[in-house]
Coordinates of C-alpha atoms in Angstrom, one line a residue:
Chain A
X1 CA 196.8 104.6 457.6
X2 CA 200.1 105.6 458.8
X3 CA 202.2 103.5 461.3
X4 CA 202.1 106.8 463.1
X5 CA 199.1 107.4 463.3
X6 CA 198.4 104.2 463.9
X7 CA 200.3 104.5 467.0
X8 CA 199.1 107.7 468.2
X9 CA 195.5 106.1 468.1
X10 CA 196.9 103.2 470.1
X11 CA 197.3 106.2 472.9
X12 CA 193.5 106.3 473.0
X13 CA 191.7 109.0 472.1
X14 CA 189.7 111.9 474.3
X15 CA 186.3 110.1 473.4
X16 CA 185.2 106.8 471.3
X17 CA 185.1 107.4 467.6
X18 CA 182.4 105.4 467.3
X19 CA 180.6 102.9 469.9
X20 CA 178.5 99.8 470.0
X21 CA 175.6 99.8 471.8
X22 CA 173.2 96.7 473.0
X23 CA 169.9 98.4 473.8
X24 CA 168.4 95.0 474.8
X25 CA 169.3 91.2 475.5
X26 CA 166.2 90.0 474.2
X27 CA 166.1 88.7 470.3
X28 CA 163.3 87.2 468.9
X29 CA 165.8 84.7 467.3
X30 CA 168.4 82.8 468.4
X31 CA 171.1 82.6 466.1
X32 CA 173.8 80.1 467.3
X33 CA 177.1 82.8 466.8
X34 CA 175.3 85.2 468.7
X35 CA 178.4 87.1 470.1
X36 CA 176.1 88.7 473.4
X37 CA 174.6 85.2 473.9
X38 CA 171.1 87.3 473.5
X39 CA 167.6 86.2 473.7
X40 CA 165.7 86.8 477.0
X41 CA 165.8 90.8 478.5
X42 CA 167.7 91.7 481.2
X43 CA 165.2 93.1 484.0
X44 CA 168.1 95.9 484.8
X45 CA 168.1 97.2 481.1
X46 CA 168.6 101.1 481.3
X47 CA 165.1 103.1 480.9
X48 CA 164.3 105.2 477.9
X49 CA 165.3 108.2 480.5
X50 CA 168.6 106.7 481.2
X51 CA 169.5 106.5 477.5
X52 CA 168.6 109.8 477.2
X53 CA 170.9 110.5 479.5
X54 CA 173.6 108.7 477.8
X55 CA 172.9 110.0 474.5
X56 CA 173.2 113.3 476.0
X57 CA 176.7 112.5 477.7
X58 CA 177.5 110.9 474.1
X59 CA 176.9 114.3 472.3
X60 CA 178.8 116.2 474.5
X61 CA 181.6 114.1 474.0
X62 CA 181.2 114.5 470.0
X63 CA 181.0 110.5 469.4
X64 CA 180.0 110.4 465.8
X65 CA 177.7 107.6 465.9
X66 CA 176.8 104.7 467.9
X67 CA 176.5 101.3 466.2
X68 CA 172.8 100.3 467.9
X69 CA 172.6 96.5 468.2
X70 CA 171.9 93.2 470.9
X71 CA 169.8 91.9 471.1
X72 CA 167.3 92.6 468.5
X73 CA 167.6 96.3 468.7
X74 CA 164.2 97.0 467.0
X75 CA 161.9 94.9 470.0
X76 CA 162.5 97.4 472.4
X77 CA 159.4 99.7 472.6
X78 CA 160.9 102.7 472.8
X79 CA 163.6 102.3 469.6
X80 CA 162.3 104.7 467.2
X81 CA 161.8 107.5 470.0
X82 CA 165.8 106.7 471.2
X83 CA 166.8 107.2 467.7
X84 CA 165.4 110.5 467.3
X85 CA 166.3 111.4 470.2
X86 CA 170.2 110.8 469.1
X87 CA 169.8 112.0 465.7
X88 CA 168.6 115.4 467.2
X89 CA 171.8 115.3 469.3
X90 CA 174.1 114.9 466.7
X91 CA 175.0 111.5 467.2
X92 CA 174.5 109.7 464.2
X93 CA 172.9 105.8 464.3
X94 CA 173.0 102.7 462.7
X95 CA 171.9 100.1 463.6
X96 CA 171.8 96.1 463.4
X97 CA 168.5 94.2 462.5
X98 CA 167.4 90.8 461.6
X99 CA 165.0 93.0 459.5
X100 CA 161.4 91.7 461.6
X101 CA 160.7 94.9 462.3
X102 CA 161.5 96.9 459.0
X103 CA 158.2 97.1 457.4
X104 CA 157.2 99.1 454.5
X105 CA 155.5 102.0 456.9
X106 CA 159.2 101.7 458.8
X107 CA 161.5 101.7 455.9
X108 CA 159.4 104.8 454.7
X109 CA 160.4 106.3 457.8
X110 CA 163.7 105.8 457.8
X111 CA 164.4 106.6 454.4
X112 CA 163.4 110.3 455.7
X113 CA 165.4 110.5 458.1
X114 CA 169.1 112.2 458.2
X115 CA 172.0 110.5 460.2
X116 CA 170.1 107.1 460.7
X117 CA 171.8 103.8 459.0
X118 CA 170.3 100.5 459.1
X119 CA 172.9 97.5 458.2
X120 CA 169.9 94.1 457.9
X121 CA 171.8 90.8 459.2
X122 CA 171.8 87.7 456.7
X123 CA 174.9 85.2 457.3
X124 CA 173.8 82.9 453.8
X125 CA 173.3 83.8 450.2
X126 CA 170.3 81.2 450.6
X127 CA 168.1 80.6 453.0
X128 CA 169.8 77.1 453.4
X129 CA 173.2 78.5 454.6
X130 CA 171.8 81.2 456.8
X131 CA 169.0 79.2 458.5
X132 CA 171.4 77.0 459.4
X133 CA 172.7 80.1 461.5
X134 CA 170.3 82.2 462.0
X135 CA 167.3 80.3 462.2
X136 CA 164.2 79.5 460.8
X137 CA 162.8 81.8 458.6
X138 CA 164.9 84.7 459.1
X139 CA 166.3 84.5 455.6
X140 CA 163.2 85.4 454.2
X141 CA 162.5 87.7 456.6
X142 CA 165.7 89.7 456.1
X143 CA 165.0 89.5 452.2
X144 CA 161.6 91.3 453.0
X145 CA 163.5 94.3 455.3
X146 CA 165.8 94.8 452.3
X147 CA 163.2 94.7 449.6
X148 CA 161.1 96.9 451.8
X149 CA 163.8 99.6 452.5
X150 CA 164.8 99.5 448.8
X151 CA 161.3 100.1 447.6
X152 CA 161.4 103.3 450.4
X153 CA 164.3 104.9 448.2
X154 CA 166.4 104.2 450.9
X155 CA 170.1 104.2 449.1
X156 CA 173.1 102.5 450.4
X157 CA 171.7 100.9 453.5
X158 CA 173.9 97.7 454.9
X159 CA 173.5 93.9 454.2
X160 CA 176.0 92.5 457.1
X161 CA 177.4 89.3 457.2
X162 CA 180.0 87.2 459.5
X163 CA 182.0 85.1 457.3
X164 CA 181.7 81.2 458.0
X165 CA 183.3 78.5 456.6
X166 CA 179.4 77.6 454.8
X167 CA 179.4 80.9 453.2
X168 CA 182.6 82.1 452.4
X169 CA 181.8 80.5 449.4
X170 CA 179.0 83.0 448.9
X171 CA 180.4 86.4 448.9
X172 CA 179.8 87.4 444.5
X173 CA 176.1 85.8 445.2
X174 CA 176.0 88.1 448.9
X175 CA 177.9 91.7 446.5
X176 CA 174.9 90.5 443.8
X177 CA 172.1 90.7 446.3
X178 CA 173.3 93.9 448.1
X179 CA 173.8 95.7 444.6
X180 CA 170.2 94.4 443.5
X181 CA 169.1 96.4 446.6
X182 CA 171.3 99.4 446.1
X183 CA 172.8 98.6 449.5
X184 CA 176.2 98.2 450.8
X185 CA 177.6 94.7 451.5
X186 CA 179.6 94.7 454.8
X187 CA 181.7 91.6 455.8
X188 CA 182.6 90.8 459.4
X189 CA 184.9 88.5 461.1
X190 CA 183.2 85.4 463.3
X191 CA 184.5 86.0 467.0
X192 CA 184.3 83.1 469.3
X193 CA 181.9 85.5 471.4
X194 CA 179.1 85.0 473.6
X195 CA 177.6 81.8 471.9
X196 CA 180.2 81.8 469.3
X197 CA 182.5 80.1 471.3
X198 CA 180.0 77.0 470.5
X199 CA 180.4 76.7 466.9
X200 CA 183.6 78.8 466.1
X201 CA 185.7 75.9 465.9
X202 CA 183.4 74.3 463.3
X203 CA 182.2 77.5 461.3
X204 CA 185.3 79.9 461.5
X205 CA 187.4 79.9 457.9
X206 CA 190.0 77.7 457.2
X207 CA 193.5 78.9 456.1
X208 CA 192.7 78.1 452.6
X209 CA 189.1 80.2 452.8
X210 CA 190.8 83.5 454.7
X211 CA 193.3 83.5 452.0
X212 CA 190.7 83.6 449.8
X213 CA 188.7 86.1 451.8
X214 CA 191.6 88.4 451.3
X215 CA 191.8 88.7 447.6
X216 CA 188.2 88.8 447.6
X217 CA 188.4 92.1 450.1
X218 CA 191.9 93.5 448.5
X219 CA 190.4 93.0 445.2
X220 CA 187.3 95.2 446.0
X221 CA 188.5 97.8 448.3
X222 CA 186.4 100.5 450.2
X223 CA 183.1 98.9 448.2
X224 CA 182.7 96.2 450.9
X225 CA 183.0 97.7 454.0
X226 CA 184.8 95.4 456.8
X227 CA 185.1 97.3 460.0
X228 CA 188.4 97.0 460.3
X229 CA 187.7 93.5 461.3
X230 CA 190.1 91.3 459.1
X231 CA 193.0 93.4 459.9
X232 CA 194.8 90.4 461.4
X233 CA 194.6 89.4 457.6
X234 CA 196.9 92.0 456.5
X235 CA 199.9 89.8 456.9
X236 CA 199.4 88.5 453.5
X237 CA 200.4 91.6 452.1
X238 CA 199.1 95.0 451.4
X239 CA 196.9 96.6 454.5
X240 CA 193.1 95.9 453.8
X241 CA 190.8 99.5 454.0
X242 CA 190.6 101.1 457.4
X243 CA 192.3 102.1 460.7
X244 CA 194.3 98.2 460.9
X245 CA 193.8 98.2 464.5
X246 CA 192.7 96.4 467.8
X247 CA 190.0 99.6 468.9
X248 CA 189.4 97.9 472.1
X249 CA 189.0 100.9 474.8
X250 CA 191.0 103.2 472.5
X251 CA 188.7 104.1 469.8
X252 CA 186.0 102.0 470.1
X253 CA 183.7 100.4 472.9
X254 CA 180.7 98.6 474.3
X255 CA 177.8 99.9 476.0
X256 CA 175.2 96.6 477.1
X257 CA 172.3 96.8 478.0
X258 CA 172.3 97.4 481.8
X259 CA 175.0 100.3 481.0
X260 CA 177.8 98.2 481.7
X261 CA 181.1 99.5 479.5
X262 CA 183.3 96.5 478.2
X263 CA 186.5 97.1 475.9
X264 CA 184.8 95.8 473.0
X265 CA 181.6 94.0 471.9
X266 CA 183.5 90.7 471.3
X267 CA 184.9 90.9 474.9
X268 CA 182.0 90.9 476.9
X269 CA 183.5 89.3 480.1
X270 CA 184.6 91.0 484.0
X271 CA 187.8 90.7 482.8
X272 CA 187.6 93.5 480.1
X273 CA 184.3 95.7 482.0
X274 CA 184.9 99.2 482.4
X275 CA 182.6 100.0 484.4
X276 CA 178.7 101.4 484.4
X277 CA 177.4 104.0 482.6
X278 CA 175.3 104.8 485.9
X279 CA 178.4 105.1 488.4
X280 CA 179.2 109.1 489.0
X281 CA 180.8 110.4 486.3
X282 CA 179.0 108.8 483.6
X283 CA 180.0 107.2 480.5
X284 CA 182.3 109.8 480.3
X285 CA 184.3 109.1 483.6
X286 CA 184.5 105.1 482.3
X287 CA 185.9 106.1 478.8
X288 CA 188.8 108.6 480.4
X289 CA 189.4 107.2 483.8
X290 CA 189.2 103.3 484.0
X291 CA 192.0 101.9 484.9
X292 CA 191.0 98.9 482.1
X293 CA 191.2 101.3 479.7
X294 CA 194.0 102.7 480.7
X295 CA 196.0 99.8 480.5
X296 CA 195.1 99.0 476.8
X297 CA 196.1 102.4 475.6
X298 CA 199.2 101.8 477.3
X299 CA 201.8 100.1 474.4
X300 CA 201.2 96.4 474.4
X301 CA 204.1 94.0 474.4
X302 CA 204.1 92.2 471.0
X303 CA 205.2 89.0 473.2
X304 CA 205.6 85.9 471.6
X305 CA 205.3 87.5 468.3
X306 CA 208.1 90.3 468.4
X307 CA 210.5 88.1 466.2
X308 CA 207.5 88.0 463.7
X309 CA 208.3 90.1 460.6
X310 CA 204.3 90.8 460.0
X311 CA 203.5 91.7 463.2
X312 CA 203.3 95.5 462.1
X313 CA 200.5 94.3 459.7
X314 CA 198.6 92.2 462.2
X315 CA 199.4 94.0 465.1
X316 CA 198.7 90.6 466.7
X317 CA 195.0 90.4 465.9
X318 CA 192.3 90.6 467.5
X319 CA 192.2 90.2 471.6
X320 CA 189.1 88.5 471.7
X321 CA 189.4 85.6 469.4
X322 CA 192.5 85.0 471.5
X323 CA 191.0 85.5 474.8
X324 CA 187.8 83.2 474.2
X325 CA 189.8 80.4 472.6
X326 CA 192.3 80.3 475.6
X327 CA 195.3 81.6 473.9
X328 CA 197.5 84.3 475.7
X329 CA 196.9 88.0 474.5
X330 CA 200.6 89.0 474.1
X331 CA 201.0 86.0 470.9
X332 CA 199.2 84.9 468.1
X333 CA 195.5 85.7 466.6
X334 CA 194.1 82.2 466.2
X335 CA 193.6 82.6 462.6
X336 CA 197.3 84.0 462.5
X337 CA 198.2 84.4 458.8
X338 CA 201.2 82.0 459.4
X339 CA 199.8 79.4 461.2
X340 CA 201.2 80.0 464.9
X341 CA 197.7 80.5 466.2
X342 CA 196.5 77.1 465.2
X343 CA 199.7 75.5 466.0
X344 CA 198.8 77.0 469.6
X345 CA 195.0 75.4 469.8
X346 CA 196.3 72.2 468.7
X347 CA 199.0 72.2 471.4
X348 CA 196.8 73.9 474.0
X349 CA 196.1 70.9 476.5
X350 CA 192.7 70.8 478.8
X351 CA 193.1 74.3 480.3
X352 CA 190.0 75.8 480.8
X353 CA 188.8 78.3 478.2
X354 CA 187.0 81.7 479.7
X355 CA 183.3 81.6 479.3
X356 CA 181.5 85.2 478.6
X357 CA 180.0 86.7 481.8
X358 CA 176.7 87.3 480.6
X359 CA 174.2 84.4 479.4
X360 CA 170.7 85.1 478.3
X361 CA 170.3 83.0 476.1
X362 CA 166.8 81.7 476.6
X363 CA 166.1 78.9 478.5
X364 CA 165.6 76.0 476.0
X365 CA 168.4 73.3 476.4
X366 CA 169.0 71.5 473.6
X367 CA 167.8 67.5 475.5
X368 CA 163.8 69.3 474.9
X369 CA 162.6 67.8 471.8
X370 CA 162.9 69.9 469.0
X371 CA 159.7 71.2 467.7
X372 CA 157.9 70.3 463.9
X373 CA 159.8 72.9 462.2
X374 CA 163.2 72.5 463.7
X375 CA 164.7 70.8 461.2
X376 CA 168.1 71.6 461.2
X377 CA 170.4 70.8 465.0
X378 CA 171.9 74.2 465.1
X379 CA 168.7 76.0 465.1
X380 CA 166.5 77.4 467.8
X381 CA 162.7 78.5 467.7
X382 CA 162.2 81.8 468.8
X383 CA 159.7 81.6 472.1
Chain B
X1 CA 185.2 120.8 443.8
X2 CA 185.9 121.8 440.4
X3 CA 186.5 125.2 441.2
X4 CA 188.8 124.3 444.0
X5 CA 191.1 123.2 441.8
X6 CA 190.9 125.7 439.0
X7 CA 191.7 128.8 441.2
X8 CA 194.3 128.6 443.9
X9 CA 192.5 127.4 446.9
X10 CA 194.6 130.2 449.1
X11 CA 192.9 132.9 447.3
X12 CA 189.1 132.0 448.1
X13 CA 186.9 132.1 451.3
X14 CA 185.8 128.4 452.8
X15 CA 184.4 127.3 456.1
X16 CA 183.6 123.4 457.7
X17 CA 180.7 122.2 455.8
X18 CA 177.3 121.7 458.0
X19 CA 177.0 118.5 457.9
X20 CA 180.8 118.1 459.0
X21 CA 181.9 117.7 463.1
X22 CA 185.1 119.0 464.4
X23 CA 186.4 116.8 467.6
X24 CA 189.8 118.5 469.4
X25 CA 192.3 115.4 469.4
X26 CA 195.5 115.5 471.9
X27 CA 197.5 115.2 468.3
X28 CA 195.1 117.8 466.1
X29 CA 191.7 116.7 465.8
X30 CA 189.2 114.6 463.8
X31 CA 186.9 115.7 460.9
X32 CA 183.6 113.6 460.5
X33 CA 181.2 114.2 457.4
X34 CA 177.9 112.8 458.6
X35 CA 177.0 112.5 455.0
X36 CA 179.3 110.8 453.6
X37 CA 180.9 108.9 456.9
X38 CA 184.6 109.6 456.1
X39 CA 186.5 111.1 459.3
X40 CA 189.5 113.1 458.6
X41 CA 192.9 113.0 461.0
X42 CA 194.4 116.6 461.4
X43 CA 197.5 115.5 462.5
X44 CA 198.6 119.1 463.8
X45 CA 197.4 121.4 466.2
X46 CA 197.9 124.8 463.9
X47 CA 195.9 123.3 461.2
X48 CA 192.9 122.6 463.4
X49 CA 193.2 126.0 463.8
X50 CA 193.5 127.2 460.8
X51 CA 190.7 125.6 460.0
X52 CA 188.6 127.0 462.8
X53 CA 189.5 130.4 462.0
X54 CA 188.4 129.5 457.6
X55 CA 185.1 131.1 458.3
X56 CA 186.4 134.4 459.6
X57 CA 188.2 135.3 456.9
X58 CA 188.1 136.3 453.6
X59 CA 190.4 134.1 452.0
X60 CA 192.1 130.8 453.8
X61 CA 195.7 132.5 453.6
X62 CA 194.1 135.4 455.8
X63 CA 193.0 132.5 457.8
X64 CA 196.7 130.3 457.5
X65 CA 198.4 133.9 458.3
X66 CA 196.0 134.5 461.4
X67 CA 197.0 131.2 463.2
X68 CA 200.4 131.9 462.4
X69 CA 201.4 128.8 459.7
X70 CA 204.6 130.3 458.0
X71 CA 204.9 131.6 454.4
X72 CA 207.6 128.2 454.4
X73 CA 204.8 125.9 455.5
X74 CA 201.7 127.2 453.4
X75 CA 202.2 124.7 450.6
X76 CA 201.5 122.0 452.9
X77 CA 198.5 123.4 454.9
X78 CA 197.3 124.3 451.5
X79 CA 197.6 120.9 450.0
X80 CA 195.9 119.9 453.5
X81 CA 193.0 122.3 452.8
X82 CA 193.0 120.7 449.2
X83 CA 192.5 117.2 450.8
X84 CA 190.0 118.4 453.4
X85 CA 188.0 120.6 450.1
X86 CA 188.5 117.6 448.1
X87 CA 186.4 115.2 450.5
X88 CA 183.9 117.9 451.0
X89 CA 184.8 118.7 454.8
X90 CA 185.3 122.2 453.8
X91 CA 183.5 123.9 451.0
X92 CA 183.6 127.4 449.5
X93 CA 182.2 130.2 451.8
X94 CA 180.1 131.3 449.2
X95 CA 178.2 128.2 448.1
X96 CA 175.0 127.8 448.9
Chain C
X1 CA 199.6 78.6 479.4
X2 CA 203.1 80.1 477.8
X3 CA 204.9 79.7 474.6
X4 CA 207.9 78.5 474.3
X5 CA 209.7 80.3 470.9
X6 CA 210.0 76.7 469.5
X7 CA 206.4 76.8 468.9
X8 CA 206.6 80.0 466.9
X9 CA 210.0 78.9 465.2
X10 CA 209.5 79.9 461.5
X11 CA 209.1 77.5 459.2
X12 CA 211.1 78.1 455.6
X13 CA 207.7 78.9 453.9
X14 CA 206.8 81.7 456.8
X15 CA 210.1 83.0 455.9
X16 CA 209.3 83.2 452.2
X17 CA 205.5 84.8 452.8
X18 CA 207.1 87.2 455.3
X19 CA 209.5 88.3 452.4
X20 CA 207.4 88.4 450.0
X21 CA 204.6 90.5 452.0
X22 CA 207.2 92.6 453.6
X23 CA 206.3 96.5 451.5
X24 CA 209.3 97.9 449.3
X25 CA 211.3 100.8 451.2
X26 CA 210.4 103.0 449.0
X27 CA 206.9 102.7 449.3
X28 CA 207.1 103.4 452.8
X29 CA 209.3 106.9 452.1
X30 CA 206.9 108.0 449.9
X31 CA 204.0 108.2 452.6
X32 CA 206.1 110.1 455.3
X33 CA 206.5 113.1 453.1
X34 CA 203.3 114.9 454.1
X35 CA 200.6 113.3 457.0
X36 CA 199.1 116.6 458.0
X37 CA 195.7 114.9 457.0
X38 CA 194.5 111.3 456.7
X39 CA 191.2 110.2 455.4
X40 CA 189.7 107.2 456.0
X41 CA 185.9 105.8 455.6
X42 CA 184.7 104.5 459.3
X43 CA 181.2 103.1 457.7
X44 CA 181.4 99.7 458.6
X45 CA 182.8 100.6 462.4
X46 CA 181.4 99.5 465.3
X47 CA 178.4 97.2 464.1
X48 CA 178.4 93.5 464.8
X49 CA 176.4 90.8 463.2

């Protein structure tokens, strides 16, 4: 992209390109990174009626397609209906699934339909590495999703996966698995979000392993899809694929689960809400009038990096890695290319680091025993 | 595609594909194909009309005349149209 | 919690990266010619994990 245009989408635009949206809190796993801290449903989700309502406001406002996520997306009991309802509208879906729902009935059905995406989640090449994430299990469950959706016909479907220092290792093994299934491999960045914040000092790459990481992407271009996530990497060199910038309230947002709009899905705190999809006005009033918003599309002072030669590449990074590990937005990402970012967490004294507003995590503190199967300290049973 | 090329794109009729969505933008507008999930910057106001108006005429000068691009600025909206053909945004009116 | 521009005070190798990241000129000319369109693919937007 142009720095001009790049610029001119800093302004905001008249409507998201694309959104995420949480349809539910409740996951029937409980991966330790989860960046909504998900796993029990909010009583106050919106009704199927209300996200109707939404998906209405959505198409009027031409957003291409929403991102559905959570939450497990697929454990809400009127899914299937919402996304036919959207497709219908024009709004295109994907969505995010540990793959427990995609049976061979399902993945028939979605091969057949037009505008729907489905991107499965597996964080490990082996069900050692992911487990070890994601839980219990859920490799082989994801493994089954994919096989079923590839035996449907269904071509270029997603395999998703946050980069960790454990699997970083991984990715020819993860673009092997996805090309087996004829599906797309997508890599994201670890945020210390929601329940991230936990483990992101122990799981996000090292310098070394991010240098790495970018070769890897540079070398195989729009193949791997990132979503513009790594752009803070783009201080090594040439730009990685994509827009290279912080969406946050200017082309991108978040819509959770009780219709509350946050900046982006890594920021989900009071500090970057919107507002509620069910105030007057709508989503629609949220997106164009909040002052939040507002104040993002504004230009942001590069602060303490304006002497930095890179910061047109990084832009700065990404505003919620720097928010949830305590660092000031206006400087460094804390995986700066250059190092200033971790120079900043090891000279960051006992401050107190935000903690995400929203915790539904379920109810099982780690002092209970762990049960039979629990093998492995960072993993949770699903209820 | 291949035809797009061959003959001078000026010369034939085209309209916005049906699987493509055309969003008005402060600074032009965006293109999305829902196929193929590329989106498309117009970064001018006149093209987004031009390319409005491709399905009303016969050929797209008619429709570069019609919004009023001048004869010193068709190369460029017709190397945009080439782009937009090129990534299947716009094809030929008369394909099926 | 501030930073002082000590903390951020390039180090030689920073210097060296920065120069050798930094795009040629002419790279840069090239791309301002003609913008009226700009493609880019949006697939992987907007999902999370």
């Amino acid at each position: 992209m142009s720095a001009t245009l790049v610029e001119q989408l800093e302004t905001g635009l008249d409507a998201p390109i694309c959104l995420t949206w949480e349809l539910t809190y409740a996951c029937n796993l409980a991966c330790v990174h989860c960046l909504s801290s998900s796993g029990r449903r909010d009583p106050r989700e919106l009704t199927t009626e209300e996200c109707q309502g939404v998906i209405d406001e959505l198409e009027r406002m031409q957003v291409f397609y929403v991102n559905i996520g959570g939450g497990e997306p697929t454990v809400r009991r009127d899914f299937w209906e919402l996304v036919e309802y959207a497709v219908a509208h024009r709004v295109g879906v994907k969505f995010s699934t540990n793959g427990s729902r995609i049976s061979a009935e399902r993945a028939q059905w979605l091969a057949g339909c037009d505008y729907v995406d489905v991107q499965v989640s597996l964080d490990g090449a082996t069900s050692e590495v992911n487990d070890a994430v994601r839980g219990p299990g859920s490799y082989s469950t994801a493994i089954t999703a994919m096989e079923n959706l590839a035996g449907a016909g269904f071509a270029g479907f997603k395999l998703s996966v946050v980069v960790t220092r454990e699997n970083v290792s991984q990715l020819d093994e993860f673009k092997r698995l996805a090309d087996g299934f004829g599906a797309q491999l997508r890599l994201t960045r670890l945020r210390p979000s929601g329940r991230g914040a936990d483990v992101w000092g122990e799981l996000h790459p090292t310098a070394a392993q991010q240098r790495e990481l970018y070769e890897w992407l540079l070398a195989h271009g729009e193949n791997v899809l990132t979503g513009d996530s790594f752009f803070h990497l783009g201080g090594y060199g040439a730009a990685l694929p994509g827009l290279n910038l912080c969406g946050a309230g200017r082309v991108v947002c978040l819509i959770d689960p009780i219709g509350d709009v946050y900046a982006c899905p890594f920021v989900i705190h009071d500090e970057f809400r919107a507002g509620n999809v069910r105030e007057p006005g709508g989503f629609a009033r949220v997106w164009r009038e909040s002052a939040l918003f507002g104040d993002l599309r504004r230009p942001q002072h590069a602060g303490a990096c304006a002497s930095c030669g890179l910061f047109d590449k990084c832009r700065g990074g990404c505003m919620a890695a720097k928010f949830f590990t305590g660092l000031p937005l206006d400087g460094p990402d804390p995986e700066c290319v250059l190092g200033h970012g971790e120079r900043l967490l090891a000279a960051r004294g006992d401050d107190p680091i935000p903690r995400p507003s929203v915790d539904m995590s379920k109810r099982r503190p780690r002092r209970r025993p762990a049960r039979a199967c629990d093998e492995n300290p960072l993993t949770v049973i699903p209820a | 595609m291949a035809c797009a090329a061959s003959t001078d794109l000026l010369d034939r009729g085209w309209r916005v594909a049906p699987q493509v969505a055309l969003r008005p933008e402060p600074f032009g507008a965006l293109v999305y194909h829902f196929g193929t999930r590329r989106l498309t910057f117009l970064r001018s106001r006149l093209l987004l009309d031009v390319v409005r108006g491709l399905d009303e005429h016969a050929t797209a000068r008619e429709a570069c005349d019609a919004a009023g691009v001048q004869a010193s600025e068709r190369p460029r909206y017709s190397r945009a149209l080439t782009t937009l053909a090129g990534a299947g945004m716009i094809v030929p009116q008369d394909a099926s | 919690m501030s930073i002082t521009p000590e903390q951020l005070e390039k180090t030689d190798e920073d210097r060296e990266r920065e120069e050798k990241t930094t795009a040629p000129p002419e790279a840069e000319e090239l791309v301002v010619e003609d913008l009226l369109v700009e493609d880019v693919s949006i697939d992987g937007m907007c999902g999370v994990y």
